[in-house]
Every structure is written in structure tokens, then in C-alpha cells.
Amino acid sequence: MSILERVSFTWVAQGLTAIKSSEFDAVESKCGVQFTKEFREFHRRVGGVSAEKNTFQDESGFSFWPLANVALLELVETDWVVRNGSKHVLFCDYLGMCWGYSLHYNRTVASDFQYQGIYIVGTETKVPQKVCDSFFEFLAFYLDDNGKLYPE
């Protein structure tokens, strides 16, 4: 079973409804980045969790956002701040915004932004912490409840 099938199966078993999407252009334009192939495939085949039944978190407290809700950290109403010239695109939170997970991009010499991995943001230290390099690796950590998903 693929990683995406495992996520989908897990959410269905928990009674969660996912919203698939392939409308990447508007969100990428809003964020000023290009999403990775894995992130795009996740939203095309699985998608973020719908809040239509007031159930937007899984049993462990993770909330994967529908593509339309994915946003730059600075556009989300939180006190989380990252001021180092990088971009953090939030796609998931834990326990109702105790902290979040982002696609991290750094500015390159060509003045565009290059993907750097998945980070935890909004922790007590205020310093983003790298979780892993790829989105599918993040999903594997999520399914296994790996300790790397939690702040140090």
C-alpha cells in the first residue's frame, strides 16, 4: 500500500473527509513558491481534511489543511514569527495551532525561492526545527507517530 493510500485509509477509518484539489496556481502565486511534486500529488490524490462535520483533526490532534487554506506563515493569524528571509508555507497544525508544519523555502542567488524541507514552526523556542527533507517522509513520520514530529 502506498503512503498516500495509507493516509487515506487512516482518515476514512477515523471518519474524516478529505478535500482533493489540483488548483495549485492560485495558492502558489499567493505564496510566491512552487510546490513540490509530492505535495501536489498528496493534494491531487488525498487532500486536506474538511471541517464540514466539525471534525478537522485526526485522533492524534493533527489537522492537514485543504489546499485552499494553505498559506504563508505571515498571513496566518498567529504570534509565530520567522524573520530570516525565508518562506514558511503552512499546511498542517497540531492541537488547534499549538504549533504548525511548513514547507520551508530559502531565497536563492537568482532571487527565487528553493524548497528546503518540512519544518515545525510556532514552538516555544520560536526557532523553526527541521523535521525531514520530503513530504512523503513527513507522511511516513505522521503515520508512525515518529518523535521527530514533536518539538525538541
mmCIF file of N, CA and C in Angstrom, residues 28-122:
data_model
loop_
_atom_site.group_PDB
_atom_site.id
_atom_site.type_symbol
_atom_site.label_atom_id
_atom_site.label_comp_id
_atom_site.label_asym_id
_atom_site.label_seq_id
_atom_site.Cartn_x
_atom_site.Cartn_y
_atom_site.Cartn_z
ATOM 1 N N GLU A 28 0.005 28.810 -5.177
ATOM 2 C CA GLU A 28 1.436 29.035 -5.407
ATOM 3 C C GLU A 28 1.714 30.515 -5.671
ATOM 4 N N SER A 29 0.858 31.159 -6.413
ATOM 5 C CA SER A 29 1.028 32.585 -6.685
ATOM 6 C C SER A 29 0.916 33.400 -5.399
ATOM 7 N N LYS A 30 -0.068 33.083 -4.575
ATOM 8 C CA LYS A 30 -0.262 33.764 -3.295
ATOM 9 C C LYS A 30 0.955 33.600 -2.386
ATOM 10 N N CYS A 31 1.558 32.417 -2.421
ATOM 11 C CA CYS A 31 2.707 32.117 -1.553
ATOM 12 C C CYS A 31 4.048 32.476 -2.190
ATOM 13 N N GLY A 32 4.072 32.666 -3.500
ATOM 14 C CA GLY A 32 5.314 33.015 -4.184
ATOM 15 C C GLY A 32 6.313 31.882 -4.287
ATOM 16 N N VAL A 33 5.811 30.644 -4.323
ATOM 17 C CA VAL A 33 6.679 29.470 -4.411
ATOM 18 C C VAL A 33 6.050 28.451 -5.348
ATOM 19 N N GLN A 34 6.830 27.432 -5.704
ATOM 20 C CA GLN A 34 6.294 26.284 -6.430
ATOM 21 C C GLN A 34 6.316 25.094 -5.483
ATOM 22 N N PHE A 35 5.185 24.418 -5.380
ATOM 23 C CA PHE A 35 5.099 23.261 -4.503
ATOM 24 C C PHE A 35 5.870 22.082 -5.084
ATOM 25 N N THR A 36 6.278 21.208 -4.196
ATOM 26 C CA THR A 36 6.996 20.005 -4.628
ATOM 27 C C THR A 36 6.035 19.029 -5.305
ATOM 28 N N LYS A 37 6.611 18.124 -6.059
ATOM 29 C CA LYS A 37 5.825 17.090 -6.740
ATOM 30 C C LYS A 37 5.037 16.261 -5.722
ATOM 31 N N GLU A 38 5.660 15.913 -4.607
ATOM 32 C CA GLU A 38 4.990 15.097 -3.584
ATOM 33 C C GLU A 38 3.810 15.842 -2.952
ATOM 34 N N PHE A 39 3.993 17.127 -2.662
ATOM 35 C CA PHE A 39 2.912 17.917 -2.061
ATOM 36 C C PHE A 39 1.739 18.022 -3.034
ATOM 37 N N ARG A 40 2.042 18.230 -4.300
ATOM 38 C CA ARG A 40 0.996 18.300 -5.325
ATOM 39 C C ARG A 40 0.259 16.960 -5.435
ATOM 40 N N GLU A 41 1.011 15.873 -5.460
ATOM 41 C CA GLU A 41 0.395 14.551 -5.578
ATOM 42 C C GLU A 41 -0.501 14.272 -4.379
ATOM 43 N N PHE A 42 -0.057 14.642 -3.182
ATOM 44 C CA PHE A 42 -0.880 14.469 -1.974
ATOM 45 C C PHE A 42 -2.226 15.178 -2.137
ATOM 46 N N HIS A 43 -2.212 16.412 -2.590
ATOM 47 C CA HIS A 43 -3.472 17.159 -2.712
ATOM 48 C C HIS A 43 -4.334 16.680 -3.879
ATOM 49 N N ARG A 44 -3.716 16.162 -4.919
ATOM 50 C CA ARG A 44 -4.498 15.599 -6.031
ATOM 51 C C ARG A 44 -5.170 14.278 -5.640
ATOM 52 N N ARG A 45 -4.457 13.456 -4.870
ATOM 53 C CA ARG A 45 -4.955 12.101 -4.586
ATOM 54 C C ARG A 45 -5.613 11.938 -3.221
ATOM 55 N N VAL A 46 -5.233 12.759 -2.224
ATOM 56 C CA VAL A 46 -5.801 12.644 -0.877
ATOM 57 C C VAL A 46 -6.444 13.964 -0.474
ATOM 58 N N GLY A 47 -5.649 14.984 -0.266
ATOM 59 C CA GLY A 47 -6.156 16.308 0.089
ATOM 60 C C GLY A 47 -6.169 16.551 1.584
ATOM 61 N N GLY A 48 -6.443 17.801 1.941
ATOM 62 C CA GLY A 48 -6.535 18.173 3.345
ATOM 63 C C GLY A 48 -7.877 17.771 3.922
ATOM 64 N N VAL A 49 -7.992 17.842 5.242
ATOM 65 C CA VAL A 49 -9.201 17.405 5.931
ATOM 66 C C VAL A 49 -10.233 18.520 5.952
ATOM 67 N N SER A 50 -11.454 18.167 5.659
ATOM 68 C CA SER A 50 -12.567 19.112 5.655
ATOM 69 C C SER A 50 -13.071 19.346 7.075
ATOM 70 N N ALA A 51 -13.519 20.556 7.345
ATOM 71 C CA ALA A 51 -14.102 20.873 8.653
ATOM 72 C C ALA A 51 -15.627 20.865 8.588
ATOM 73 N N GLU A 52 -16.184 20.306 7.530
ATOM 74 C CA GLU A 52 -17.627 20.365 7.328
ATOM 75 C C GLU A 52 -18.426 19.657 8.420
ATOM 76 N N LYS A 53 -17.854 18.677 9.074
ATOM 77 C CA LYS A 53 -18.546 17.966 10.157
ATOM 78 C C LYS A 53 -17.970 18.360 11.515
ATOM 79 N N ASN A 54 -17.315 19.529 11.576
ATOM 80 C CA ASN A 54 -16.626 19.983 12.784
ATOM 81 C C ASN A 54 -15.565 18.992 13.243
ATOM 82 N N THR A 55 -15.113 18.182 12.331
ATOM 83 C CA THR A 55 -14.059 17.218 12.616
ATOM 84 C C THR A 55 -12.934 17.495 11.644
ATOM 85 N N PHE A 56 -11.976 18.266 12.071
ATOM 86 C CA PHE A 56 -10.873 18.633 11.185
ATOM 87 C C PHE A 56 -9.548 18.092 11.679
ATOM 88 N N GLN A 57 -9.550 17.504 12.861
ATOM 89 C CA GLN A 57 -8.328 16.909 13.397
ATOM 90 C C GLN A 57 -8.465 15.399 13.400
ATOM 91 N N ASP A 58 -7.330 14.732 13.247
ATOM 92 C CA ASP A 58 -7.358 13.285 13.394
ATOM 93 C C ASP A 58 -7.336 12.944 14.886
ATOM 94 N N GLU A 59 -7.322 11.673 15.196
ATOM 95 C CA GLU A 59 -7.371 11.240 16.593
ATOM 96 C C GLU A 59 -6.148 11.658 17.396
ATOM 97 N N SER A 60 -5.048 11.981 16.725
ATOM 98 C CA SER A 60 -3.829 12.405 17.415
ATOM 99 C C SER A 60 -3.709 13.919 17.523
ATOM 100 N N GLY A 61 -4.626 14.666 16.911
ATOM 101 C CA GLY A 61 -4.605 16.121 17.003
ATOM 102 C C GLY A 61 -3.995 16.838 15.814
ATOM 103 N N PHE A 62 -3.673 16.108 14.742
ATOM 104 C CA PHE A 62 -3.115 16.729 13.544
ATOM 105 C C PHE A 62 -4.245 17.184 12.630
ATOM 106 N N SER A 63 -4.074 18.353 12.045
ATOM 107 C CA SER A 63 -5.033 18.871 11.079
ATOM 108 C C SER A 63 -4.294 19.230 9.798
ATOM 109 N N PHE A 64 -4.490 18.424 8.771
ATOM 110 C CA PHE A 64 -3.917 18.701 7.454
ATOM 111 C C PHE A 64 -4.887 19.619 6.725
ATOM 112 N N TRP A 65 -4.413 20.764 6.299
ATOM 113 C CA TRP A 65 -5.285 21.786 5.723
ATOM 114 C C TRP A 65 -5.620 21.496 4.266
ATOM 115 N N PRO A 66 -6.873 21.793 3.863
ATOM 116 C CA PRO A 66 -7.197 21.735 2.434
ATOM 117 C C PRO A 66 -6.308 22.729 1.682
ATOM 118 N N LEU A 67 -6.047 22.470 0.427
ATOM 119 C CA LEU A 67 -5.148 23.310 -0.360
ATOM 120 C C LEU A 67 -5.553 24.785 -0.313
ATOM 121 N N ALA A 68 -6.835 25.085 -0.336
ATOM 122 C CA ALA A 68 -7.302 26.472 -0.317
ATOM 123 C C ALA A 68 -6.907 27.203 0.974
ATOM 124 N N ASN A 69 -6.631 26.469 2.048
ATOM 125 C CA ASN A 69 -6.250 27.080 3.331
ATOM 126 C C ASN A 69 -4.741 27.185 3.525
ATOM 127 N N VAL A 70 -3.979 26.514 2.681
ATOM 128 C CA VAL A 70 -2.519 26.556 2.774
ATOM 129 C C VAL A 70 -2.072 28.000 2.563
ATOM 130 N N ALA A 71 -1.175 28.489 3.439
ATOM 131 C CA ALA A 71 -0.812 29.915 3.370
ATOM 132 C C ALA A 71 0.570 30.168 3.944
ATOM 133 N N LEU A 72 1.131 31.301 3.561
ATOM 134 C CA LEU A 72 2.390 31.752 4.154
ATOM 135 C C LEU A 72 2.186 31.998 5.639
ATOM 136 N N LEU A 73 3.190 31.674 6.407
ATOM 137 C CA LEU A 73 3.137 31.873 7.852
ATOM 138 C C LEU A 73 2.725 33.290 8.213
ATOM 139 N N GLU A 74 3.283 34.274 7.527
ATOM 140 C CA GLU A 74 2.997 35.665 7.890
ATOM 141 C C GLU A 74 1.548 36.076 7.611
ATOM 142 N N LEU A 75 0.809 35.274 6.843
ATOM 143 C CA LEU A 75 -0.589 35.589 6.543
ATOM 144 C C LEU A 75 -1.571 34.859 7.452
ATOM 145 N N VAL A 76 -1.046 33.999 8.321
ATOM 146 C CA VAL A 76 -1.890 33.243 9.243
ATOM 147 C C VAL A 76 -1.896 33.976 10.580
ATOM 148 N N GLU A 77 -3.073 34.103 11.168
ATOM 149 C CA GLU A 77 -3.203 34.847 12.426
ATOM 150 C C GLU A 77 -2.650 34.041 13.596
ATOM 151 N N THR A 78 -1.358 34.220 13.833
ATOM 152 C CA THR A 78 -0.677 33.595 14.966
ATOM 153 C C THR A 78 0.375 34.581 15.454
ATOM 154 N N ASP A 79 0.990 34.268 16.557
ATOM 155 C CA ASP A 79 2.117 35.086 17.021
ATOM 156 C C ASP A 79 3.450 34.447 16.616
ATOM 157 N N TRP A 80 3.396 33.492 15.709
ATOM 158 C CA TRP A 80 4.597 32.821 15.230
ATOM 159 C C TRP A 80 5.321 33.743 14.270
ATOM 160 N N VAL A 81 6.598 33.908 14.482
ATOM 161 C CA VAL A 81 7.373 34.815 13.636
ATOM 162 C C VAL A 81 8.648 34.127 13.170
ATOM 163 N N VAL A 82 8.934 34.291 11.899
ATOM 164 C CA VAL A 82 10.202 33.822 11.334
ATOM 165 C C VAL A 82 10.719 34.976 10.496
ATOM 166 N N ARG A 83 11.851 35.558 10.905
ATOM 167 C CA ARG A 83 12.384 36.726 10.198
ATOM 168 C C ARG A 83 13.788 36.459 9.689
ATOM 169 N N ASN A 84 13.900 35.591 8.740
ATOM 170 C CA ASN A 84 15.234 35.320 8.213
ATOM 171 C C ASN A 84 15.257 35.324 6.691
ATOM 172 N N GLY A 85 14.262 35.926 6.073
ATOM 173 C CA GLY A 85 14.218 35.994 4.621
ATOM 174 C C GLY A 85 13.714 34.741 3.949
ATOM 175 N N SER A 86 13.360 33.732 4.731
ATOM 176 C CA SER A 86 12.830 32.505 4.147
ATOM 177 C C SER A 86 11.305 32.563 4.153
ATOM 178 N N LYS A 87 10.708 31.603 3.497
ATOM 179 C CA LYS A 87 9.250 31.495 3.480
ATOM 180 C C LYS A 87 8.855 30.167 4.098
ATOM 181 N N HIS A 88 7.839 30.219 4.941
ATOM 182 C CA HIS A 88 7.260 29.016 5.521
ATOM 183 C C HIS A 88 5.810 28.956 5.079
ATOM 184 N N VAL A 89 5.466 27.915 4.334
ATOM 185 C CA VAL A 89 4.108 27.730 3.836
ATOM 186 C C VAL A 89 3.437 26.684 4.725
ATOM 187 N N LEU A 90 2.490 27.142 5.543
ATOM 188 C CA LEU A 90 1.821 26.247 6.488
ATOM 189 C C LEU A 90 0.826 25.353 5.772
ATOM 190 N N PHE A 91 0.855 24.064 6.126
ATOM 191 C CA PHE A 91 -0.070 23.101 5.530
ATOM 192 C C PHE A 91 -0.738 22.213 6.570
ATOM 193 N N CYS A 92 -0.310 22.309 7.827
ATOM 194 C CA CYS A 92 -0.813 21.409 8.868
ATOM 195 C C CYS A 92 -0.570 22.064 10.228
ATOM 196 N N ASP A 93 -1.457 21.798 11.189
ATOM 197 C CA ASP A 93 -1.189 22.245 12.553
ATOM 198 C C ASP A 93 -1.455 21.099 13.525
ATOM 199 N N TYR A 94 -1.044 21.314 14.752
ATOM 200 C CA TYR A 94 -1.186 20.308 15.794
ATOM 201 C C TYR A 94 -1.981 20.882 16.951
ATOM 202 N N LEU A 95 -3.000 20.170 17.374
ATOM 203 C CA LEU A 95 -3.862 20.546 18.509
ATOM 204 C C LEU A 95 -4.360 21.987 18.419
ATOM 205 N N GLY A 96 -4.953 22.333 17.281
ATOM 206 C CA GLY A 96 -5.556 23.657 17.145
ATOM 207 C C GLY A 96 -4.551 24.779 17.214
ATOM 208 N N MET A 97 -3.458 24.651 16.497
ATOM 209 C CA MET A 97 -2.436 25.690 16.358
ATOM 210 C C MET A 97 -1.480 25.787 17.552
ATOM 211 N N CYS A 98 -1.269 24.695 18.282
ATOM 212 C CA CYS A 98 -0.186 24.714 19.284
ATOM 213 C C CYS A 98 1.144 24.940 18.578
ATOM 214 N N TRP A 99 1.294 24.341 17.423
ATOM 215 C CA TRP A 99 2.398 24.605 16.512
ATOM 216 C C TRP A 99 1.963 24.137 15.130
ATOM 217 N N GLY A 100 2.774 24.446 14.146
ATOM 218 C CA GLY A 100 2.409 24.090 12.780
ATOM 219 C C GLY A 100 3.547 23.434 12.031
ATOM 220 N N TYR A 101 3.223 22.960 10.846
ATOM 221 C CA TYR A 101 4.200 22.333 9.958
ATOM 222 C C TYR A 101 4.203 23.095 8.651
ATOM 223 N N SER A 102 5.397 23.339 8.136
ATOM 224 C CA SER A 102 5.511 24.165 6.937
ATOM 225 C C SER A 102 6.449 23.555 5.911
ATOM 226 N N LEU A 103 6.177 23.923 4.663
ATOM 227 C CA LEU A 103 7.126 23.709 3.579
ATOM 228 C C LEU A 103 8.058 24.910 3.669
ATOM 229 N N HIS A 104 9.338 24.676 3.819
ATOM 230 C CA HIS A 104 10.293 25.766 4.025
ATOM 231 C C HIS A 104 11.039 26.053 2.722
ATOM 232 N N TYR A 105 11.101 27.337 2.375
ATOM 233 C CA TYR A 105 11.799 27.782 1.159
ATOM 234 C C TYR A 105 12.795 28.866 1.532
ATOM 235 N N ASN A 106 13.994 28.798 0.965
ATOM 236 C CA ASN A 106 15.013 29.839 1.135
ATOM 237 C C ASN A 106 15.220 30.568 -0.183
ATOM 238 N N ARG A 107 15.528 31.846 -0.076
ATOM 239 C CA ARG A 107 15.828 32.626 -1.270
ATOM 240 C C ARG A 107 17.182 32.197 -1.821
ATOM 241 N N THR A 108 17.243 32.043 -3.135
ATOM 242 C CA THR A 108 18.486 31.659 -3.788
ATOM 243 C C THR A 108 19.128 32.890 -4.420
ATOM 244 N N VAL A 109 20.297 32.714 -4.977
ATOM 245 C CA VAL A 109 21.011 33.809 -5.640
ATOM 246 C C VAL A 109 20.167 34.408 -6.760
ATOM 247 N N ALA A 110 19.393 33.573 -7.414
ATOM 248 C CA ALA A 110 18.554 34.041 -8.529
ATOM 249 C C ALA A 110 17.320 34.790 -8.032
ATOM 250 N N SER A 111 17.216 34.996 -6.744
ATOM 251 C CA SER A 111 16.137 35.720 -6.055
ATOM 252 C C SER A 111 14.779 35.022 -6.132
ATOM 253 N N ASP A 112 14.789 33.720 -6.443
ATOM 254 C CA ASP A 112 13.556 32.967 -6.295
ATOM 255 C C ASP A 112 13.693 32.120 -5.029
ATOM 256 N N PHE A 113 12.712 31.301 -4.745
ATOM 257 C CA PHE A 113 12.745 30.520 -3.508
ATOM 258 C C PHE A 113 12.862 29.038 -3.822
ATOM 259 N N GLN A 114 13.763 28.370 -3.109
ATOM 260 C CA GLN A 114 14.016 26.951 -3.320
ATOM 261 C C GLN A 114 13.570 26.163 -2.092
ATOM 262 N N TYR A 115 12.885 25.062 -2.322
ATOM 263 C CA TYR A 115 12.382 24.189 -1.260
ATOM 264 C C TYR A 115 13.536 23.615 -0.443
ATOM 265 N N GLN A 116 13.371 23.623 0.894
ATOM 266 C CA GLN A 116 14.416 23.146 1.798
ATOM 267 C C GLN A 116 13.990 21.994 2.702
ATOM 268 N N GLY A 117 12.683 21.696 2.788
ATOM 269 C CA GLY A 117 12.229 20.611 3.653
ATOM 270 C C GLY A 117 11.006 21.001 4.460
ATOM 271 N N ILE A 118 10.618 20.100 5.360
ATOM 272 C CA ILE A 118 9.465 20.301 6.234
ATOM 273 C C ILE A 118 9.980 20.740 7.604
ATOM 274 N N TYR A 119 9.372 21.797 8.147
ATOM 275 C CA TYR A 119 9.787 22.348 9.437
ATOM 276 C C TYR A 119 8.612 22.471 10.395
ATOM 277 N N ILE A 120 8.912 22.393 11.697
ATOM 278 C CA ILE A 120 7.949 22.743 12.747
ATOM 279 C C ILE A 120 8.139 24.220 13.029
ATOM 280 N N VAL A 121 7.047 24.966 13.085
ATOM 281 C CA VAL A 121 7.102 26.391 13.428
ATOM 282 C C VAL A 121 6.120 26.664 14.563
ATOM 283 N N GLY A 122 6.379 27.747 15.295
ATOM 284 C CA GLY A 122 5.468 28.150 16.359
ATOM 285 C C GLY A 122 5.718 27.491 17.692
#
